[in-house]
Short mmCIF file of C-alpha atoms in Angstrom, two decimals:
data_model
loop_
_atom_site.label_atom_id
_atom_site.label_comp_id
_atom_site.label_asym_id
_atom_site.label_seq_id
_atom_site.Cartn_x
_atom_site.Cartn_y
_atom_site.Cartn_z
CA PRO E 1412 38.99 73.29 73.01
CA GLY E 1413 38.51 76.42 71.22
CA PHE E 1414 35.79 76.89 68.21
CA LEU E 1415 38.44 76.11 65.49
CA GLU E 1416 39.70 73.01 67.33
CA GLU E 1417 36.35 71.73 67.35
CA ARG E 1418 35.48 72.46 63.81
CA LEU E 1419 38.88 70.90 62.87
CA PHE E 1420 38.03 67.86 64.97
CA LEU E 1421 34.50 67.53 63.16
CA LEU E 1422 36.16 67.93 59.70
CA ASP E 1423 38.16 64.97 60.52
CA GLN E 1424 35.26 63.18 61.60
CA ALA E 1425 33.29 64.27 58.47
CA LEU E 1426 36.02 63.14 56.24
CA ASP E 1427 36.01 59.75 57.88
CA GLN E 1428 32.45 59.38 57.01
CA ILE E 1429 32.91 60.01 53.22
CA ARG E 1430 33.54 56.45 51.81
CA HIS E 1431 34.53 57.21 48.12
CA LYS E 1432 37.43 59.61 48.07
CA PRO E 1433 40.40 58.05 45.85
CA ALA E 1434 42.06 61.34 45.19
CA TYR E 1435 42.00 62.58 48.93
CA MET E 1436 43.47 59.06 49.96
CA MET E 1437 46.20 59.28 47.20
CA ALA E 1438 47.41 62.80 48.22
CA PHE E 1439 47.14 61.52 51.91
CA GLY E 1440 49.35 58.51 51.20
CA LYS E 1441 51.81 60.63 49.48
CA ASN E 1442 52.00 63.48 51.81
CA PRO E 1443 49.88 63.55 55.07
CA SER E 1444 51.27 66.48 56.47
CA TYR E 1445 49.97 68.54 53.42
CA CYS E 1446 46.69 67.00 53.74
CA THR E 1447 46.33 67.69 57.38
CA ASN E 1448 47.85 71.03 57.15
CA ARG E 1449 45.83 73.35 59.81
CA LYS E 1450 45.80 76.30 57.58
CA PHE E 1451 44.95 74.23 54.34
CA ARG E 1452 42.10 72.65 56.09
CA LEU E 1453 40.87 76.11 57.78
CA SER E 1454 40.25 77.29 54.26
CA PHE E 1455 38.01 74.87 53.46
CA LEU E 1456 35.97 75.44 56.84
CA ARG E 1457 35.80 79.05 56.26
CA ALA E 1458 34.55 78.66 52.62
CA GLU E 1459 31.86 76.66 54.00
CA TYR E 1460 30.99 79.01 56.98
CA PHE E 1461 32.54 76.40 59.40
CA ASP E 1462 30.18 73.67 58.46
CA PRO E 1463 32.39 70.54 58.59
CA ARG E 1464 30.44 68.23 56.35
CA ARG E 1465 30.13 70.75 53.59
CA ALA E 1466 33.77 71.52 53.96
CA ALA E 1467 34.80 67.83 53.93
CA VAL E 1468 33.04 67.42 50.68
CA ARG E 1469 34.58 70.46 49.21
CA LEU E 1470 37.97 69.25 50.41
CA VAL E 1471 37.38 65.92 48.50
CA LYS E 1472 36.22 67.53 45.46
CA PHE E 1473 39.23 69.82 45.52
CA PHE E 1474 41.56 66.78 45.37
CA GLU E 1475 39.45 65.11 42.53
CA GLY E 1476 39.85 68.36 40.50
CA LYS E 1477 43.52 68.73 41.34
CA LEU E 1478 44.18 64.94 40.28
CA GLU E 1479 42.11 65.74 36.98
CA TYR E 1480 43.55 68.89 35.92
CA PHE E 1481 47.41 68.41 37.36
CA GLY E 1482 47.85 64.89 37.75
CA GLU E 1483 49.19 62.71 40.51
CA ASP E 1484 52.56 64.18 40.63
CA ALA E 1485 50.98 67.56 41.90
CA LEU E 1486 48.41 66.18 43.95
CA ALA E 1487 49.97 66.43 47.33
CA ARG E 1488 51.75 69.74 47.04
CA ASP E 1489 50.84 73.26 46.03
CA ILE E 1490 50.44 74.11 42.61
CA ARG E 1491 53.52 75.70 40.81
CA LEU E 1492 52.97 78.06 37.82
CA ALA E 1493 56.34 77.35 36.21
CA ASP E 1494 56.24 73.60 36.39
CA ASP E 1495 52.58 72.58 36.55
CA MET E 1496 51.14 74.61 33.71
CA ASP E 1497 52.05 75.23 29.97
CA LYS E 1498 52.44 78.44 28.24
CA ASP E 1499 48.76 78.30 26.99
CA ASP E 1500 47.41 77.78 30.69
CA GLN E 1501 49.78 80.53 32.04
CA ALA E 1502 48.57 82.97 29.50
CA CYS E 1503 45.04 82.34 30.36
CA LEU E 1504 45.55 83.06 33.83
CA LYS E 1505 47.32 86.22 33.18
CA ALA E 1506 44.48 87.49 30.84
#
């Protein structure tokens, strides 16, 4: 396998080793294809210079933050400006 495939495989293994990941597991239960999307996972690997353990931690923290700020309904899909943010939040982003 190529470098990216190897890193994606190692990311899967690193995620398996993280025991406490309730938000990730909730998202995975709702929409596995969102959580395992190749481009989505590669973005975490790139952010951590292809270190699979650090990327796994970042991915788990991403879902924790997403659950906290946007709720369970938005956990397993992309955030949409129109229906996930109120007017004040949208104004903040535009500022």
